[in-house]
Each structure stands twice: as C-alpha cells, then as structure tokens.
Amino acid sequence: QVQLVQSGAEVKKPGASVKVSCKASGYTFTSYGISWVRQAPGQGLEWMGWISAYNGNTNYAQKLQGRVTMTTDTSTSTAYMELRSLRSDDTAVYYCARDSPTSTVTEDAFDIWGQGTMVTVSS
Amino acid sequence: DVVMTQSPLSLPVTLGQPASISCRSSQSLVYSDGNTYLNWFQQRPGQSPRRLIYKVSNRDSGVPDRFSGSGSGTDFTLKISRVEAEDVGVYYCMQGTHWPSFGQGTKVEIK
C-alpha cells in the first residue's frame, strides 16, 4: 500500500541540527514531491517547505529560510529534512506528506502523510 | 502569504446532530487551471492528519458521506450531517492554490 514511514524520535540540544527521513513505498517516488509540515505541542499545522522528487526543486517557508534543507535520495525513495541551529520553539512533531511533483498544483497533494517524528529541543 | 481563518475554534456537538465549520482565505483560491485547491483534514488525538476533502467538495476514498465540503472563491464550509463519536478531533482547512497554508484548526468534541 501507499505509505510514508518516518524515522524515530530525536532529542537535541539548542544549537544542534536534526535530520528526519521519510521513506516512500507503494508508488513511483519520482512522480511526486514531498512537503514537510510541523506541529508544536498543542498547536496547529505549519507548512515548512516542499521538495520535488522529480527534479529536486525546493521551496521553503520564509521563516525557515537559511536553517532548513530538504533533499531526496531517489535510489531509496527517501526524502530528508534537515533543520539547523535548533531552538526550543522547534520542538514539534514533524510530518512528511506526499505533494505535487512540480510547482504546478495537483489534486494528489497532501493525500498521504507519514506517522510523524517527534523532535525535542532541550538543554 | 495566504492567511486561512477558521471559525469556530471550538465546536461542542451532540451525537447525531449536524456540525459546520467555516474557513475563509485572505485571497481567492481559484488556480490558473480553474480549480480551487481547498482541502479539509481531520486529525484525531495522537494521529497524523488525514485528508477528508480535496478541491472544495471531493471526498477522499473511505470518507463517510456524512462529510461534505462546499464554497467558492474565499469562503468555504465543512459540514458533518450527523456527528458520530469517531468524529472527535481537530479539523483543518488548507489551501494549496498558492504555497500551502493551514487554518488554525477547529476542535470538535461531544457535549
């Protein structure tokens, strides 16, 4: 079945970096993109950015520009999200979701989500 | 950035009664292809979001027909015709016409 499986929970100190993975199965990885969405404890959903698994193009939310990098490994159908210079307010559950393969919108966007990865930033 | 505003933020409902959630966008959500990319998601406690509705009114596979979406332009609504216990959770609207953005969420609980 179509699914996205994410890496396990992480605990990091302020100033460190974290890299979360999202492995796709059940569909052709390079025919879609991946968006990353985070949710701080008790809060709503925040879109972080998008990467095309088709051509590697990216677009990041303005507030995270310079701290986030999204990549893909098409040989393993895996997407990665790295966040640097972590702060306490980066503590959140991080989700990956299937998205459009290009910046052109499609109806498939956000139809499949990963199970989430809890990232805790604490000294 | 497109701001999505939901109301109410909390919605206590009686089992078997209808419920309605409003979502308004700060800009038109009509895309260049003529479609409107407005989605609705359900997030049950402790779970990942699940897409219920795409392009305003299209139900995803497996979504009960008591859920319906409507609206156009900047004004959208999610309706549950008869609330069941399994519908408890937080509901989010999300626009995908521009770079994505979510509403604040509406918490649905049973009275």
PDB file of C-alpha atoms in Angstrom:
ATOM      1  CA  GLN A   1       0.000   0.000   0.000  1.00  0.00           C
ATOM      2  CA  VAL A   2       0.999   3.609  -0.459  1.00  0.00           C
ATOM      3  CA  GLN A   3       2.762   4.860   2.645  1.00  0.00           C
ATOM      4  CA  LEU A   4       5.372   7.175   4.070  1.00  0.00           C
ATOM      5  CA  VAL A   5       7.421   5.886   7.003  1.00  0.00           C
ATOM      6  CA  GLN A   6       9.430   8.363   9.039  1.00  0.00           C
ATOM      7  CA  SER A   7      12.459   7.977  11.274  1.00  0.00           C
ATOM      8  CA  GLY A   8      12.226   7.810  15.041  1.00  0.00           C
ATOM      9  CA  ALA A   9      12.072  10.437  17.749  1.00  0.00           C
ATOM     10  CA  GLU A  10      15.055  12.709  18.373  1.00  0.00           C
ATOM     11  CA  VAL A  11      16.262  14.729  21.353  1.00  0.00           C
ATOM     12  CA  LYS A  12      18.668  17.559  20.549  1.00  0.00           C
ATOM     13  CA  LYS A  13      20.368  20.386  22.406  1.00  0.00           C
ATOM     14  CA  PRO A  14      19.856  24.011  21.388  1.00  0.00           C
ATOM     15  CA  GLY A  15      22.132  24.949  18.511  1.00  0.00           C
ATOM     16  CA  ALA A  16      22.368  21.401  17.172  1.00  0.00           C
ATOM     17  CA  SER A  17      20.938  20.028  13.915  1.00  0.00           C
ATOM     18  CA  VAL A  18      18.434  17.273  13.221  1.00  0.00           C
ATOM     19  CA  LYS A  19      17.794  15.263  10.066  1.00  0.00           C
ATOM     20  CA  VAL A  20      14.470  13.457   9.686  1.00  0.00           C
ATOM     21  CA  SER A  21      13.858  10.860   6.993  1.00  0.00           C
ATOM     22  CA  CYS A  22      10.668   9.879   5.168  1.00  0.00           C
ATOM     23  CA  LYS A  23      10.699   6.641   3.147  1.00  0.00           C
ATOM     24  CA  ALA A  24       8.064   6.225   0.460  1.00  0.00           C
ATOM     25  CA  SER A  25       6.641   2.938  -0.783  1.00  0.00           C
ATOM     26  CA  GLY A  26       3.761   1.737  -2.918  1.00  0.00           C
ATOM     27  CA  TYR A  27       4.063   4.452  -5.568  1.00  0.00           C
ATOM     28  CA  THR A  28       6.581   5.902  -8.015  1.00  0.00           C
ATOM     29  CA  PHE A  29       8.588   8.264  -5.819  1.00  0.00           C
ATOM     30  CA  THR A  30       9.832  10.481  -8.639  1.00  0.00           C
ATOM     31  CA  SER A  31       6.285  11.171  -9.856  1.00  0.00           C
ATOM     32  CA  TYR A  32       5.549  13.267  -6.777  1.00  0.00           C
ATOM     33  CA  GLY A  33       7.026  15.730  -4.349  1.00  0.00           C
ATOM     34  CA  ILE A  34       7.163  15.810  -0.561  1.00  0.00           C
ATOM     35  CA  SER A  35       6.061  18.607   1.725  1.00  0.00           C
ATOM     36  CA  TRP A  36       7.138  18.880   5.341  1.00  0.00           C
ATOM     37  CA  VAL A  37       4.710  20.112   7.987  1.00  0.00           C
ATOM     38  CA  ARG A  38       5.336  20.569  11.705  1.00  0.00           C
ATOM     39  CA  GLN A  39       3.100  20.787  14.739  1.00  0.00           C
ATOM     40  CA  ALA A  40       4.295  22.211  18.047  1.00  0.00           C
ATOM     41  CA  PRO A  41       2.737  20.653  21.165  1.00  0.00           C
ATOM     42  CA  GLY A  42      -0.940  21.568  21.385  1.00  0.00           C
ATOM     43  CA  GLN A  43      -0.680  23.804  18.323  1.00  0.00           C
ATOM     44  CA  GLY A  44      -1.781  23.781  14.694  1.00  0.00           C
ATOM     45  CA  LEU A  45      -0.108  22.694  11.471  1.00  0.00           C
ATOM     46  CA  GLU A  46       2.691  24.745   9.912  1.00  0.00           C
ATOM     47  CA  TRP A  47       3.942  24.141   6.379  1.00  0.00           C
ATOM     48  CA  MET A  48       7.739  24.139   6.262  1.00  0.00           C
ATOM     49  CA  GLY A  49       8.520  23.607   2.624  1.00  0.00           C
ATOM     50  CA  TRP A  50       8.422  21.343  -0.411  1.00  0.00           C
ATOM     51  CA  ILE A  51      10.831  19.339  -2.498  1.00  0.00           C
ATOM     52  CA  SER A  52      10.223  17.746  -5.865  1.00  0.00           C
ATOM     53  CA  ALA A  53      11.347  14.124  -6.046  1.00  0.00           C
ATOM     54  CA  TYR A  54      11.084  14.594  -9.813  1.00  0.00           C
ATOM     55  CA  ASN A  55      13.748  17.288 -10.274  1.00  0.00           C
ATOM     56  CA  GLY A  56      14.976  18.264  -6.792  1.00  0.00           C
ATOM     57  CA  ASN A  57      13.471  21.751  -6.862  1.00  0.00           C
ATOM     58  CA  THR A  58      12.645  23.180  -3.456  1.00  0.00           C
ATOM     59  CA  ASN A  59      10.643  25.968  -1.867  1.00  0.00           C
ATOM     60  CA  TYR A  60      10.973  26.794   1.821  1.00  0.00           C
ATOM     61  CA  ALA A  61       8.732  28.790   4.138  1.00  0.00           C
ATOM     62  CA  GLN A  62      10.228  32.227   4.565  1.00  0.00           C
ATOM     63  CA  LYS A  63      10.595  31.953   8.345  1.00  0.00           C
ATOM     64  CA  LEU A  64      12.821  28.871   7.981  1.00  0.00           C
ATOM     65  CA  GLN A  65      14.961  30.098   5.081  1.00  0.00           C
ATOM     66  CA  GLY A  66      18.629  29.575   5.867  1.00  0.00           C
ATOM     67  CA  ARG A  67      18.001  26.946   8.568  1.00  0.00           C
ATOM     68  CA  VAL A  68      16.243  24.184   6.635  1.00  0.00           C
ATOM     69  CA  THR A  69      17.390  21.950   3.810  1.00  0.00           C
ATOM     70  CA  MET A  70      15.242  19.330   2.077  1.00  0.00           C
ATOM     71  CA  THR A  71      16.762  16.611  -0.057  1.00  0.00           C
ATOM     72  CA  THR A  72      15.792  13.330  -1.667  1.00  0.00           C
ATOM     73  CA  ASP A  73      17.547  10.061  -2.448  1.00  0.00           C
ATOM     74  CA  THR A  74      15.719   8.581  -5.417  1.00  0.00           C
ATOM     75  CA  SER A  75      17.695   5.317  -5.166  1.00  0.00           C
ATOM     76  CA  THR A  76      15.982   4.580  -1.839  1.00  0.00           C
ATOM     77  CA  SER A  77      12.767   6.611  -2.343  1.00  0.00           C
ATOM     78  CA  THR A  78      13.583   8.623   0.737  1.00  0.00           C
ATOM     79  CA  ALA A  79      13.141  12.309   1.497  1.00  0.00           C
ATOM     80  CA  TYR A  80      15.098  14.144   4.176  1.00  0.00           C
ATOM     81  CA  MET A  81      14.530  17.332   6.124  1.00  0.00           C
ATOM     82  CA  GLU A  82      17.460  18.876   7.996  1.00  0.00           C
ATOM     83  CA  LEU A  83      16.893  21.732  10.439  1.00  0.00           C
ATOM     84  CA  ARG A  84      19.915  23.552  11.875  1.00  0.00           C
ATOM     85  CA  SER A  85      20.552  25.914  14.790  1.00  0.00           C
ATOM     86  CA  LEU A  86      17.737  24.318  16.744  1.00  0.00           C
ATOM     87  CA  ARG A  87      15.846  26.365  19.329  1.00  0.00           C
ATOM     88  CA  SER A  88      13.346  25.331  21.970  1.00  0.00           C
ATOM     89  CA  ASP A  89      10.475  26.539  19.791  1.00  0.00           C
ATOM     90  CA  ASP A  90      11.480  23.982  17.148  1.00  0.00           C
ATOM     91  CA  THR A  91      10.167  21.289  19.497  1.00  0.00           C
ATOM     92  CA  ALA A  92       7.388  19.695  17.464  1.00  0.00           C
ATOM     93  CA  VAL A  93       6.130  16.661  15.618  1.00  0.00           C
ATOM     94  CA  TYR A  94       7.456  16.787  12.060  1.00  0.00           C
ATOM     95  CA  TYR A  95       5.362  15.217   9.274  1.00  0.00           C
ATOM     96  CA  CYS A  96       6.100  14.486   5.658  1.00  0.00           C
ATOM     97  CA  ALA A  97       3.230  14.426   3.162  1.00  0.00           C
ATOM     98  CA  ARG A  98       3.036  13.472  -0.493  1.00  0.00           C
ATOM     99  CA  ASP A  99       2.767  16.517  -2.714  1.00  0.00           C
ATOM    100  CA  SER A 100       2.887  17.642  -6.335  1.00  0.00           C
ATOM    101  CA  PRO A 101       5.991  16.806  -8.430  1.00  0.00           C
ATOM    102  CA  THR A 102       6.362  20.367  -9.685  1.00  0.00           C
ATOM    103  CA  SER A 103       5.239  23.799  -8.571  1.00  0.00           C
ATOM    104  CA  THR A 104       2.054  23.170 -10.578  1.00  0.00           C
ATOM    105  CA  VAL A 105      -0.697  22.207  -8.158  1.00  0.00           C
ATOM    106  CA  THR A 106      -2.313  18.778  -8.391  1.00  0.00           C
ATOM    107  CA  GLU A 107      -5.230  17.206  -6.571  1.00  0.00           C
ATOM    108  CA  ASP A 108      -2.992  14.465  -5.106  1.00  0.00           C
ATOM    109  CA  ALA A 109      -1.236  16.928  -2.840  1.00  0.00           C
ATOM    110  CA  PHE A 110      -1.302  16.022   0.874  1.00  0.00           C
ATOM    111  CA  ASP A 111      -3.259  12.794   0.307  1.00  0.00           C
ATOM    112  CA  ILE A 112      -0.709  10.614   2.145  1.00  0.00           C
ATOM    113  CA  TRP A 113       1.057  11.507   5.415  1.00  0.00           C
ATOM    114  CA  GLY A 114       3.823   9.932   7.429  1.00  0.00           C
ATOM    115  CA  GLN A 115       3.325   8.905  11.049  1.00  0.00           C
ATOM    116  CA  GLY A 116       5.253  11.893  12.381  1.00  0.00           C
ATOM    117  CA  THR A 117       8.622  12.292  14.107  1.00  0.00           C
ATOM    118  CA  MET A 118       8.859  13.971  17.500  1.00  0.00           C
ATOM    119  CA  VAL A 119      11.841  16.313  17.786  1.00  0.00           C
ATOM    120  CA  THR A 120      12.537  17.666  21.250  1.00  0.00           C
ATOM    121  CA  VAL A 121      14.994  20.521  21.711  1.00  0.00           C
ATOM    122  CA  SER A 122      16.117  20.834  25.294  1.00  0.00           C
ATOM    123  CA  SER A 123      19.278  21.632  27.193  1.00  0.00           C
TER     124      SER A 123
ATOM    125  CA  ASP B   1       1.230  34.622   2.243  1.00  0.00           C
ATOM    126  CA  VAL B   2      -2.383  33.460   2.198  1.00  0.00           C
ATOM    127  CA  VAL B   3      -3.992  33.544   5.649  1.00  0.00           C
ATOM    128  CA  MET B   4      -6.659  30.958   6.396  1.00  0.00           C
ATOM    129  CA  THR B   5      -9.155  31.809   9.153  1.00  0.00           C
ATOM    130  CA  GLN B   6     -11.412  29.157  10.651  1.00  0.00           C
ATOM    131  CA  SER B   7     -14.443  29.546  12.892  1.00  0.00           C
ATOM    132  CA  PRO B   8     -15.372  28.470  15.400  1.00  0.00           C
ATOM    133  CA  LEU B   9     -12.157  27.286  17.021  1.00  0.00           C
ATOM    134  CA  SER B  10     -14.098  25.037  19.399  1.00  0.00           C
ATOM    135  CA  LEU B  11     -17.276  23.178  18.496  1.00  0.00           C
ATOM    136  CA  PRO B  12     -19.145  21.126  21.113  1.00  0.00           C
ATOM    137  CA  VAL B  13     -21.768  18.993  19.384  1.00  0.00           C
ATOM    138  CA  THR B  14     -24.420  16.480  20.386  1.00  0.00           C
ATOM    139  CA  LEU B  15     -24.156  12.995  18.907  1.00  0.00           C
ATOM    140  CA  GLY B  16     -26.381  12.683  15.867  1.00  0.00           C
ATOM    141  CA  GLN B  17     -26.615  16.427  15.357  1.00  0.00           C
ATOM    142  CA  PRO B  18     -25.074  18.386  12.454  1.00  0.00           C
ATOM    143  CA  ALA B  19     -21.882  20.444  12.667  1.00  0.00           C
ATOM    144  CA  SER B  20     -20.460  23.126  10.429  1.00  0.00           C
ATOM    145  CA  ILE B  21     -17.001  24.721  10.223  1.00  0.00           C
ATOM    146  CA  SER B  22     -16.209  27.873   8.260  1.00  0.00           C
ATOM    147  CA  CYS B  23     -12.909  28.675   6.559  1.00  0.00           C
ATOM    148  CA  ARG B  24     -12.046  31.973   4.874  1.00  0.00           C
ATOM    149  CA  SER B  25      -8.954  32.835   2.875  1.00  0.00           C
ATOM    150  CA  SER B  26      -7.282  36.218   2.522  1.00  0.00           C
ATOM    151  CA  GLN B  27      -7.028  35.760  -1.259  1.00  0.00           C
ATOM    152  CA  SER B  28      -9.004  33.940  -3.929  1.00  0.00           C
ATOM    153  CA  LEU B  29      -8.145  30.236  -4.102  1.00  0.00           C
ATOM    154  CA  VAL B  30      -9.052  29.837  -7.778  1.00  0.00           C
ATOM    155  CA  TYR B  31      -5.986  28.446  -9.552  1.00  0.00           C
ATOM    156  CA  SER B  32      -4.905  29.184 -13.130  1.00  0.00           C
ATOM    157  CA  ASP B  33      -6.424  25.852 -14.273  1.00  0.00           C
ATOM    158  CA  GLY B  34      -9.852  26.925 -13.000  1.00  0.00           C
ATOM    159  CA  ASN B  35      -9.807  24.593  -9.994  1.00  0.00           C
ATOM    160  CA  THR B  36      -9.924  25.659  -6.350  1.00  0.00           C
ATOM    161  CA  TYR B  37      -7.424  23.770  -4.212  1.00  0.00           C
ATOM    162  CA  LEU B  38      -9.057  23.887  -0.811  1.00  0.00           C
ATOM    163  CA  ASN B  39      -8.643  20.779   1.345  1.00  0.00           C
ATOM    164  CA  TRP B  40     -10.062  19.678   4.684  1.00  0.00           C
ATOM    165  CA  PHE B  41      -8.176  17.449   7.112  1.00  0.00           C
ATOM    166  CA  GLN B  42      -9.195  15.548  10.224  1.00  0.00           C
ATOM    167  CA  GLN B  43      -6.677  14.951  12.995  1.00  0.00           C
ATOM    168  CA  ARG B  44      -7.807  12.531  15.665  1.00  0.00           C
ATOM    169  CA  PRO B  45      -5.971  12.634  19.003  1.00  0.00           C
ATOM    170  CA  GLY B  46      -2.486  11.170  18.685  1.00  0.00           C
ATOM    171  CA  GLN B  47      -2.764  10.615  14.933  1.00  0.00           C
ATOM    172  CA  SER B  48      -1.422  12.163  11.748  1.00  0.00           C
ATOM    173  CA  PRO B  49      -3.720  14.419   9.749  1.00  0.00           C
ATOM    174  CA  ARG B  50      -5.979  12.626   7.284  1.00  0.00           C
ATOM    175  CA  ARG B  51      -7.307  14.323   4.167  1.00  0.00           C
ATOM    176  CA  LEU B  52     -11.109  14.213   4.009  1.00  0.00           C
ATOM    177  CA  ILE B  53     -11.967  16.624   1.200  1.00  0.00           C
ATOM    178  CA  TYR B  54      -9.982  17.941  -1.757  1.00  0.00           C
ATOM    179  CA  LYS B  55     -10.793  20.652  -4.291  1.00  0.00           C
ATOM    180  CA  VAL B  56     -13.551  22.064  -2.069  1.00  0.00           C
ATOM    181  CA  SER B  57     -16.089  19.248  -2.306  1.00  0.00           C
ATOM    182  CA  ASN B  58     -14.483  15.944  -3.337  1.00  0.00           C
ATOM    183  CA  ARG B  59     -14.430  13.249  -0.655  1.00  0.00           C
ATOM    184  CA  ASP B  60     -11.347  11.080  -0.371  1.00  0.00           C
ATOM    185  CA  SER B  61     -11.704   7.313  -0.621  1.00  0.00           C
ATOM    186  CA  GLY B  62     -13.179   5.797   2.537  1.00  0.00           C
ATOM    187  CA  VAL B  63     -14.522   9.080   3.897  1.00  0.00           C
ATOM    188  CA  PRO B  64     -18.126   8.693   5.106  1.00  0.00           C
ATOM    189  CA  ASP B  65     -20.719  10.578   3.115  1.00  0.00           C
ATOM    190  CA  ARG B  66     -21.830  12.474   6.218  1.00  0.00           C
ATOM    191  CA  PHE B  67     -18.843  14.743   5.486  1.00  0.00           C
ATOM    192  CA  SER B  68     -19.353  17.349   2.781  1.00  0.00           C
ATOM    193  CA  GLY B  69     -17.499  20.419   1.604  1.00  0.00           C
ATOM    194  CA  SER B  70     -18.741  23.491  -0.213  1.00  0.00           C
ATOM    195  CA  GLY B  71     -17.811  27.047  -1.073  1.00  0.00           C
ATOM    196  CA  SER B  72     -16.015  29.124  -3.637  1.00  0.00           C
ATOM    197  CA  GLY B  73     -13.524  31.943  -4.018  1.00  0.00           C
ATOM    198  CA  THR B  74     -12.545  32.802  -0.448  1.00  0.00           C
ATOM    199  CA  ASP B  75     -15.358  31.282   1.610  1.00  0.00           C
ATOM    200  CA  PHE B  76     -15.632  27.572   2.395  1.00  0.00           C
ATOM    201  CA  THR B  77     -17.537  25.228   4.701  1.00  0.00           C
ATOM    202  CA  LEU B  78     -17.139  21.693   6.024  1.00  0.00           C
ATOM    203  CA  LYS B  79     -20.338  20.047   7.213  1.00  0.00           C
ATOM    204  CA  ILE B  80     -20.914  16.866   9.166  1.00  0.00           C
ATOM    205  CA  SER B  81     -24.532  15.852   8.720  1.00  0.00           C
ATOM    206  CA  ARG B  82     -24.777  13.702  11.872  1.00  0.00           C
ATOM    207  CA  VAL B  83     -21.820  13.717  14.235  1.00  0.00           C
ATOM    208  CA  GLU B  84     -20.581  10.355  15.462  1.00  0.00           C
ATOM    209  CA  ALA B  85     -18.198   9.646  18.357  1.00  0.00           C
ATOM    210  CA  GLU B  86     -15.353   8.817  15.948  1.00  0.00           C
ATOM    211  CA  ASP B  87     -15.539  12.354  14.508  1.00  0.00           C
ATOM    212  CA  VAL B  88     -13.949  13.858  17.625  1.00  0.00           C
ATOM    213  CA  GLY B  89     -10.723  15.635  16.762  1.00  0.00           C
ATOM    214  CA  VAL B  90      -9.350  18.792  15.190  1.00  0.00           C
ATOM    215  CA  TYR B  91     -10.317  19.824  11.663  1.00  0.00           C
ATOM    216  CA  TYR B  92      -8.085  21.977   9.483  1.00  0.00           C
ATOM    217  CA  CYS B  93      -8.676  23.686   6.185  1.00  0.00           C
ATOM    218  CA  MET B  94      -5.657  24.094   3.929  1.00  0.00           C
ATOM    219  CA  GLN B  95      -5.187  25.959   0.692  1.00  0.00           C
ATOM    220  CA  GLY B  96      -2.872  24.548  -1.953  1.00  0.00           C
ATOM    221  CA  THR B  97      -3.540  27.098  -4.707  1.00  0.00           C
ATOM    222  CA  HIS B  98      -0.637  29.229  -3.511  1.00  0.00           C
ATOM    223  CA  TRP B  99       2.230  27.861  -1.384  1.00  0.00           C
ATOM    224  CA  PRO B 100       0.330  25.879   1.275  1.00  0.00           C
ATOM    225  CA  SER B 101      -1.134  27.340   4.426  1.00  0.00           C
ATOM    226  CA  PHE B 102      -3.446  25.939   7.082  1.00  0.00           C
ATOM    227  CA  GLY B 103      -6.255  27.333   9.188  1.00  0.00           C
ATOM    228  CA  GLN B 104      -5.826  27.398  12.966  1.00  0.00           C
ATOM    229  CA  GLY B 105      -7.927  24.270  13.454  1.00  0.00           C
ATOM    230  CA  THR B 106     -11.382  23.630  14.917  1.00  0.00           C
ATOM    231  CA  LYS B 107     -11.672  21.252  17.840  1.00  0.00           C
ATOM    232  CA  VAL B 108     -14.814  19.120  17.627  1.00  0.00           C
ATOM    233  CA  GLU B 109     -15.922  17.499  20.871  1.00  0.00           C
ATOM    234  CA  ILE B 110     -19.028  15.748  22.113  1.00  0.00           C
ATOM    235  CA  LYS B 111     -21.259  17.644  24.532  1.00  0.00           C
TER     236      LYS B 111
END
